[in-house]
Coordinates of C-alpha atoms in Angstrom, one line a residue:
M646 CA 1.7 -44.6 109.7
N647 CA 2.5 -41.7 112.1
R648 CA 1.7 -41.6 115.8
K649 CA -1.4 -39.5 115.3
Q650 CA -2.8 -41.9 112.7
K651 CA -2.1 -44.9 115.0
Q652 CA -4.0 -43.2 117.9
L653 CA -6.9 -42.5 115.6
S654 CA -6.9 -46.1 114.3
M655 CA -6.8 -47.5 117.9
F656 CA -9.7 -45.2 118.8
F657 CA -11.9 -46.5 116.0
A658 CA -11.0 -50.1 116.8
A659 CA -12.0 -49.6 120.5
F660 CA -15.2 -47.8 119.4
I661 CA -16.2 -50.6 117.1
L662 CA -15.4 -53.2 119.8
T663 CA -17.5 -51.3 122.4
I664 CA -20.5 -51.0 120.0
T665 CA -20.2 -54.7 119.2
T666 CA -20.1 -55.7 122.8
M667 CA -23.1 -53.5 123.6
F668 CA -25.3 -54.9 120.9
S669 CA -24.1 -58.4 121.8
G670 CA -25.2 -57.7 125.4
F671 CA -28.6 -56.4 124.2
S672 CA -29.1 -59.6 122.2
M673 CA -28.3 -61.8 125.1
E674 CA -30.6 -59.8 127.4
A675 CA -33.4 -60.0 124.9
E676 CA -32.9 -63.8 124.5
A677 CA -32.9 -64.2 128.3
A678 CA -36.1 -62.1 128.6
E679 CA -37.8 -64.2 125.8
G680 CA -37.1 -67.4 127.6
Q681 CA -34.0 -68.2 129.6
L682 CA -34.5 -71.9 129.1
G683 CA -34.5 -71.7 125.3
I684 CA -37.9 -73.5 125.1
D685 CA -38.6 -74.5 121.5
A686 CA -42.4 -74.2 121.7
E687 CA -44.9 -71.3 121.2
A688 CA -45.7 -71.1 124.9
A689 CA -44.7 -72.6 128.2
M690 CA -45.2 -72.3 131.9
L691 CA -43.9 -73.8 135.2
I692 CA -45.7 -73.5 138.5
D693 CA -45.4 -74.9 142.0
A694 CA -48.3 -77.4 142.3
D695 CA -49.0 -76.6 146.0
T696 CA -49.4 -72.9 145.8
G697 CA -49.6 -72.1 142.1
R698 CA -46.6 -69.8 142.3
V699 CA -45.4 -69.0 138.8
L700 CA -41.7 -70.0 138.4
Y701 CA -41.3 -69.6 134.7
E702 CA -43.4 -68.5 131.8
K703 CA -43.1 -67.9 128.0
N704 CA -46.0 -66.3 126.1
S705 CA -48.2 -67.5 128.9
D706 CA -51.2 -65.4 127.9
V707 CA -51.2 -66.1 124.2
V708 CA -54.3 -68.0 123.2
L709 CA -53.5 -71.2 121.3
G710 CA -55.1 -74.5 120.4
V711 CA -55.1 -77.1 123.2
A712 CA -56.3 -80.3 121.4
S713 CA -56.9 -83.1 123.8
M714 CA -55.5 -81.2 126.8
A715 CA -59.1 -79.8 126.9
K716 CA -60.1 -83.2 128.2
M717 CA -58.8 -82.2 131.6
M718 CA -62.0 -80.1 131.9
T719 CA -64.2 -83.1 131.4
E720 CA -62.0 -85.1 133.8
Y721 CA -62.6 -82.3 136.4
M722 CA -66.4 -82.4 135.8
V723 CA -66.6 -86.2 136.0
L724 CA -64.7 -86.2 139.3
E725 CA -66.8 -83.4 140.6
A726 CA -70.0 -85.2 139.7
V727 CA -68.8 -88.4 141.4
K728 CA -67.9 -86.6 144.5
E729 CA -71.3 -84.9 144.6
G730 CA -73.1 -88.2 144.1
K731 CA -74.5 -87.2 140.7
L732 CA -72.5 -89.9 138.9
K733 CA -71.3 -93.3 140.0
W734 CA -68.3 -95.2 138.7
G735 CA -70.3 -98.3 138.1
Q736 CA -73.1 -96.5 136.3
K737 CA -73.9 -98.0 132.9
V738 CA -73.7 -95.9 129.7
K739 CA -75.3 -97.3 126.5
I740 CA -73.3 -96.4 123.4
N741 CA -75.4 -94.7 120.6
E742 CA -74.8 -94.9 116.9
Y743 CA -72.8 -91.6 116.7
V744 CA -70.4 -92.4 119.5
H745 CA -69.9 -95.9 118.0
K746 CA -69.1 -94.4 114.6
L747 CA -66.8 -91.8 116.1
S748 CA -64.9 -94.5 118.0
A749 CA -64.2 -96.2 114.6
A750 CA -63.2 -93.0 112.7
P751 CA -59.7 -93.4 111.2
G752 CA -56.8 -91.3 112.4
L753 CA -58.3 -90.4 115.8
S754 CA -57.3 -91.7 119.2
N755 CA -60.0 -94.1 120.4
V756 CA -60.9 -97.3 122.0
G757 CA -63.6 -99.2 120.1
L758 CA -67.1 -98.8 121.5
T759 CA -69.8 -101.1 120.3
Q760 CA -73.2 -99.6 119.5
G761 CA -76.0 -100.7 122.0
E762 CA -73.5 -102.1 124.5
D763 CA -73.2 -100.8 128.1
Y764 CA -69.9 -99.4 129.4
T765 CA -69.4 -98.2 133.0
V766 CA -68.5 -94.6 133.7
K767 CA -65.1 -95.8 135.0
E768 CA -64.3 -97.7 131.7
L769 CA -65.1 -94.6 129.7
Y770 CA -63.2 -92.3 132.1
E771 CA -60.1 -94.5 131.9
A772 CA -60.3 -94.6 128.1
M773 CA -60.4 -90.8 128.1
A774 CA -57.7 -90.2 130.6
I775 CA -55.2 -92.9 129.6
H776 CA -55.6 -93.3 125.8
S777 CA -57.3 -89.9 125.1
G778 CA -60.4 -91.7 123.8
N779 CA -62.4 -89.1 121.9
A780 CA -65.6 -91.1 121.5
A781 CA -65.4 -92.1 125.2
T782 CA -65.2 -88.4 126.1
V783 CA -68.3 -87.6 124.1
A784 CA -70.2 -90.5 125.8
L785 CA -69.2 -89.0 129.2
A786 CA -70.3 -85.5 128.1
E787 CA -73.7 -86.9 127.1
V788 CA -74.2 -88.8 130.4
L789 CA -73.1 -85.7 132.4
S790 CA -75.1 -83.1 130.6
G791 CA -77.7 -84.8 128.3
T792 CA -76.0 -83.7 125.1
E793 CA -72.5 -82.7 124.1
K794 CA -73.8 -79.2 123.3
N795 CA -75.1 -78.8 126.8
H796 CA -71.8 -80.1 128.1
V797 CA -69.8 -77.6 126.1
E798 CA -71.8 -74.8 127.6
K799 CA -71.1 -76.2 131.1
M800 CA -67.4 -76.5 130.3
N801 CA -67.3 -72.8 129.5
N802 CA -69.2 -72.0 132.7
K803 CA -67.0 -74.2 134.8
A804 CA -63.9 -72.5 133.3
A805 CA -65.3 -69.1 134.4
E806 CA -66.1 -70.6 137.9
L807 CA -62.5 -71.8 138.2
G808 CA -61.1 -68.4 137.4
L809 CA -59.8 -69.1 133.9
K810 CA -59.6 -66.1 131.7
D811 CA -58.4 -67.0 128.2
Y812 CA -60.4 -69.9 126.8
K813 CA -63.1 -71.1 124.5
F814 CA -64.5 -74.6 124.4
V815 CA -66.5 -75.7 121.3
N816 CA -66.4 -79.5 121.9
S817 CA -65.7 -81.9 124.7
S818 CA -62.8 -83.9 123.1
G819 CA -60.4 -81.3 121.8
L820 CA -60.7 -82.5 118.2
N821 CA -61.2 -80.1 115.3
N822 CA -64.9 -79.8 114.8
S823 CA -64.4 -81.0 111.2
D824 CA -63.5 -84.4 112.6
L825 CA -66.8 -84.9 114.5
L826 CA -68.7 -86.5 111.6
G827 CA -70.8 -83.4 111.1
N828 CA -72.0 -83.3 114.7
H829 CA -70.0 -80.4 116.1
P830 CA -71.8 -79.0 119.2
A831 CA -70.6 -75.4 119.1
G832 CA -68.6 -72.9 117.2
N833 CA -67.7 -73.0 113.5
P834 CA -67.4 -76.3 111.5
D835 CA -63.6 -76.1 111.5
E836 CA -63.1 -74.6 115.0
E837 CA -61.1 -76.0 117.9
N838 CA -60.9 -75.4 121.6
V839 CA -58.4 -72.7 122.6
M840 CA -56.7 -71.6 125.9
S841 CA -53.6 -69.9 127.1
A842 CA -50.8 -71.6 128.9
R843 CA -51.8 -69.7 132.1
S844 CA -55.4 -71.0 131.8
L845 CA -54.1 -74.6 131.2
A846 CA -51.8 -74.4 134.2
K847 CA -54.6 -73.1 136.4
L848 CA -57.0 -75.9 135.2
A849 CA -54.3 -78.5 136.0
Y850 CA -53.6 -76.8 139.3
R851 CA -57.3 -76.9 140.3
L852 CA -57.7 -80.5 139.0
L853 CA -54.7 -81.7 141.1
N854 CA -55.6 -79.8 144.2
D855 CA -59.4 -80.4 144.2
Y856 CA -59.3 -84.0 143.0
P857 CA -55.8 -85.5 143.6
E858 CA -57.2 -88.9 142.8
V859 CA -56.9 -87.8 139.1
L860 CA -53.4 -89.2 139.3
D861 CA -54.5 -92.7 140.1
T862 CA -55.6 -93.0 136.5
A863 CA -53.3 -90.5 134.8
K864 CA -50.2 -92.4 136.0
M865 CA -51.2 -95.7 134.4
P866 CA -48.8 -96.3 131.4
S867 CA -51.4 -98.5 129.6
L868 CA -55.0 -99.5 129.6
K869 CA -56.2 -103.1 129.2
F870 CA -59.7 -102.7 127.7
R871 CA -62.6 -105.1 127.6
D872 CA -61.9 -105.8 123.9
G873 CA -58.7 -107.6 124.9
R874 CA -56.4 -104.9 123.6
E875 CA -53.9 -102.9 125.5
Y876 CA -53.8 -99.2 124.8
K877 CA -50.7 -97.1 125.6
N878 CA -50.8 -93.8 127.5
F879 CA -49.8 -90.9 125.2
N880 CA -47.8 -89.5 128.1
W881 CA -44.5 -91.1 127.1
M882 CA -42.7 -89.7 130.2
L883 CA -44.4 -92.1 132.5
P884 CA -42.3 -94.9 134.0
G885 CA -41.6 -97.7 131.5
L886 CA -42.3 -95.6 128.5
I887 CA -39.8 -94.3 126.0
Y888 CA -39.2 -90.8 127.5
Q889 CA -39.7 -91.8 131.1
Y890 CA -38.8 -89.1 133.6
D891 CA -38.4 -89.7 137.4
G892 CA -41.4 -88.4 139.2
V893 CA -43.8 -87.8 136.3
D894 CA -47.3 -89.2 137.1
G895 CA -49.6 -87.1 134.8
L896 CA -51.4 -85.3 133.2
K897 CA -52.5 -84.9 129.6
T898 CA -51.1 -84.6 126.1
G899 CA -52.8 -83.2 123.0
S900 CA -52.1 -82.7 119.3
T901 CA -53.9 -81.4 116.1
D902 CA -52.7 -79.7 113.0
F903 CA -53.9 -76.4 114.5
A904 CA -52.7 -76.9 118.0
G905 CA -49.4 -78.5 117.2
Y906 CA -48.1 -80.8 120.0
G907 CA -48.8 -79.9 123.6
F908 CA -48.3 -81.5 127.0
T909 CA -49.4 -80.5 130.5
A910 CA -47.2 -82.5 132.9
T911 CA -46.8 -82.9 136.6
A912 CA -44.0 -84.5 138.5
M913 CA -43.1 -85.0 142.2
R914 CA -39.8 -85.7 143.9
N915 CA -39.1 -85.5 147.6
D916 CA -42.5 -84.1 148.4
Q917 CA -42.0 -81.3 145.9
R918 CA -44.5 -81.2 143.0
F919 CA -44.4 -79.0 139.9
I920 CA -46.8 -78.5 137.0
S921 CA -45.5 -77.6 133.5
V922 CA -47.2 -76.7 130.3
I923 CA -45.8 -76.9 126.8
M924 CA -47.9 -75.6 123.9
K925 CA -47.4 -75.8 120.1
A926 CA -44.2 -77.8 120.0
D927 CA -43.4 -79.1 116.5
S928 CA -43.4 -82.8 117.1
K929 CA -44.4 -85.6 119.5
D930 CA -40.8 -86.0 120.6
S931 CA -40.1 -82.3 121.1
R932 CA -43.0 -81.7 123.5
F933 CA -41.4 -84.3 125.8
A934 CA -37.9 -82.9 125.3
E935 CA -39.1 -79.4 126.1
T936 CA -41.0 -80.6 129.1
R937 CA -37.8 -82.3 130.3
K938 CA -36.0 -78.9 130.1
V939 CA -38.7 -77.2 132.2
L940 CA -38.9 -80.0 134.8
D941 CA -35.0 -80.2 135.0
F942 CA -35.0 -76.5 135.6
A943 CA -37.6 -76.9 138.4
F944 CA -36.0 -79.7 140.3
S945 CA -32.5 -78.3 140.0
N946 CA -33.3 -74.7 141.0
F947 CA -36.2 -74.6 143.4
T948 CA -36.8 -75.8 146.9
E949 CA -39.5 -75.1 149.5
E950 CA -38.0 -73.0 152.3
E951 CA -39.2 -71.7 155.6
L952 CA -39.0 -67.9 155.2
V953 CA -40.7 -67.0 158.5
K954 CA -40.7 -69.1 161.6
D955 CA -43.8 -69.4 163.8
N956 CA -43.9 -66.9 166.7
H957 CA -41.8 -64.5 164.6
Q958 CA -41.5 -60.9 165.6
I959 CA -40.4 -58.3 163.1
K960 CA -37.6 -56.0 164.3
G961 CA -38.9 -52.6 165.3
K962 CA -42.5 -53.9 165.2
K963 CA -42.5 -56.3 168.1
N964 CA -45.1 -54.3 170.1
L965 CA -48.2 -52.3 169.5
P966 CA -49.4 -49.4 171.7
V967 CA -52.5 -50.1 173.8
T968 CA -55.1 -47.7 175.2
K969 CA -57.3 -48.2 178.2
G970 CA -55.2 -51.2 179.3
K971 CA -53.2 -52.2 182.4
E972 CA -50.2 -52.2 180.1
D973 CA -49.5 -49.5 177.5
S974 CA -48.3 -52.0 174.8
V975 CA -48.7 -55.6 173.7
K976 CA -46.2 -58.0 172.1
I977 CA -47.3 -59.3 168.6
Q978 CA -46.0 -62.3 166.6
S979 CA -46.8 -64.6 163.7
K980 CA -49.0 -67.5 164.6
D981 CA -47.6 -69.9 162.0
A982 CA -44.5 -70.3 159.8
I983 CA -44.4 -69.1 156.2
T984 CA -43.0 -71.5 153.6
M985 CA -42.6 -70.9 149.9
T986 CA -40.9 -72.5 146.9
I987 CA -37.9 -70.2 146.0
R988 CA -34.7 -70.4 144.0
N989 CA -31.9 -72.2 145.7
G990 CA -29.7 -69.8 147.7
E991 CA -32.2 -66.9 147.7
K992 CA -33.7 -67.3 151.1
D993 CA -32.1 -64.1 152.4
E994 CA -33.6 -62.1 149.6
Y995 CA -37.0 -62.2 151.2
E996 CA -38.2 -60.3 154.2
P997 CA -41.4 -60.4 156.3
V998 CA -44.1 -57.7 156.0
L999 CA -46.6 -56.8 158.7
V1000 CA -50.1 -55.9 157.7
L1001 CA -52.3 -54.7 160.5
D1002 CA -56.1 -54.9 160.6
K1003 CA -57.1 -51.2 160.5
K1004 CA -60.5 -52.0 162.0
K1005 CA -58.7 -53.1 165.2
L1006 CA -56.8 -49.8 165.6
N1007 CA -58.1 -46.4 166.7
E1008 CA -57.1 -43.1 164.9
N1009 CA -53.8 -43.0 166.8
G1010 CA -52.9 -46.5 165.7
E1011 CA -53.6 -48.1 169.1
L1012 CA -55.3 -51.3 170.1
T1013 CA -58.0 -50.9 172.7
A1014 CA -58.0 -53.1 175.8
P1015 CA -59.0 -55.8 176.7
I1016 CA -56.9 -57.9 174.4
K1017 CA -56.8 -61.7 174.6
K1018 CA -53.7 -63.7 174.0
G1019 CA -53.9 -65.2 170.5
E1020 CA -56.3 -62.5 169.3
Q1021 CA -55.6 -61.8 165.6
I1022 CA -54.7 -58.2 164.8
G1023 CA -53.4 -58.6 161.2
Y1024 CA -51.3 -60.9 159.1
M1025 CA -47.7 -61.4 158.1
T1026 CA -46.5 -62.1 154.5
V1027 CA -43.2 -61.9 152.7
K1028 CA -41.8 -59.8 149.8
S1029 CA -38.7 -59.7 147.7
K1030 CA -36.0 -57.3 148.8
K1031 CA -35.4 -56.6 145.1
D1032 CA -39.1 -55.4 144.8
E1033 CA -39.7 -58.3 142.4
G1034 CA -43.4 -59.3 142.4
I1035 CA -44.3 -62.8 143.7
S1036 CA -46.7 -64.1 141.1
F1037 CA -49.4 -66.7 141.8
L1038 CA -52.1 -68.2 139.5
T1039 CA -54.8 -67.6 142.1
E1040 CA -55.7 -65.4 145.1
D1041 CA -55.7 -68.6 147.2
G1042 CA -52.1 -69.1 146.4
Q1043 CA -51.2 -65.6 147.5
K1044 CA -53.0 -66.3 150.8
Q1045 CA -50.9 -69.3 151.4
I1046 CA -48.0 -67.0 152.2
Q1047 CA -50.0 -65.0 154.6
V1048 CA -50.2 -66.1 158.3
P1049 CA -52.1 -64.5 161.2
V1050 CA -50.4 -62.1 163.5
V1051 CA -51.6 -62.4 167.0
A1052 CA -51.2 -60.9 170.4
A1053 CA -48.5 -62.8 172.3
E1054 CA -50.0 -62.0 175.6
S1055 CA -53.2 -60.7 177.2
V1056 CA -53.8 -57.1 178.2
E1057 CA -56.6 -56.5 180.7
K1058 CA -58.6 -53.3 180.7
A1059 CA -57.6 -50.9 183.4
N1060 CA -60.3 -50.2 186.1
W1061 CA -62.2 -47.0 186.2
F1062 CA -60.1 -45.4 188.9
V1063 CA -56.8 -45.9 187.0
L1064 CA -58.4 -44.6 183.8
M1065 CA -59.7 -41.6 185.7
M1066 CA -56.3 -40.8 187.3
R1067 CA -54.7 -41.2 183.8
G1068 CA -57.3 -38.7 182.5
I1069 CA -56.6 -36.3 185.3
G1070 CA -52.8 -36.7 184.9
G1071 CA -53.2 -36.1 181.2
F1072 CA -55.4 -33.1 181.8
F1073 CA -52.9 -31.5 184.2
G1074 CA -50.0 -32.6 182.1
D1075 CA -51.5 -30.7 179.1
L1076 CA -52.4 -27.8 181.4
F1077 CA -48.9 -27.4 182.9
G1078 CA -47.4 -27.9 179.5
G1079 CA -49.5 -25.1 178.2
V1080 CA -48.6 -22.8 181.1
A1081 CA -44.9 -23.6 180.7
D1082 CA -45.0 -22.8 177.0
T1083 CA -46.8 -19.5 177.8
V1084 CA -44.2 -18.6 180.5
K1085 CA -41.4 -19.4 178.1
G1086 CA -43.0 -17.0 175.6
W1087 CA -42.6 -14.1 178.2
F1088 CA -38.9 -14.3 178.1

């Protein structure tokens, strides 16, 4: 092989290597975009439980079956009714023939309910929340709304009220309608409840924040029922169960042939709480393994940090001009600190942003005296220096990283004489300025 052939051969080798590297890079980038955690489930989500900040998502807006995770909506509605005094924990519920037969249906998660016997709301709630009792859920739906059909309508209305977007409830339990012994309350005979991972996360977020007592029941690893039996919680990541995970204390599992295996979990360590969602995993075991991946990622990579201290002044924006005051400017500062859950080591990648209340300013961008110390004139928030959006499940979450900006001092209104002299000074200043400009034009 001569020298020219060798050079040509080396050129082609380098070209092929470059192309291979490029496509390898594209593949890795695509994989990272699809899901940097390698989650083996159809959809997943991770949020900060305090603010609803979205920390990770995969196919979060795809609508999928939710199975028994739909019971979180009935949990919400029971807790709401108890808080409002419309329902009492000790209230008796008589079991009818349908609920009794459903509780004995083979292959469904249930505690046995005897026809004609009275059970308390608390007993039924615990059966629903701990052992995912389907018949107990129907009994609660009936006591809440008269009929399960009415309850399903209320579930959909409550979902809209809570700001969920991708959902459809056709029954209270999350079963396939075909399993309801011919008594499906809404939808088609073989239809199921559906939601997106984002809607599930938002429901869990509202449930935890509106009714934190939900965890008092959700964290119980087993239920000792009046029939003398002990029923295990299907959340096997609770302490003492086979996939126990430090900090897990809720919330709800679910599985059907249509929905696959799902789990909406929550865990807290060192005052830091997260909510995770796994949808359509391929087995009972994998939904917990994938949840572990998400929660490991959360606790290893995110911390709540103070990004803006209270009384903070932004460089170059420490003062605002004031008109008609004894002073011609006023110092402004944040009233409170801003904290947010961020990736470890990224604190310096956020910066404060000042947003002024335009109604407080005149056309020249000035405040008008008098101004009282502590008077709010806008708010301060934070943004990423990389121009990356900060995503929250709700508007309330966004507001949690907004703090009032207030006047750091008072500015009294100047008296009439001072204002008059300023007016005169301004008039003659403008006059002499005009004369000077005219004289300059002569030469």
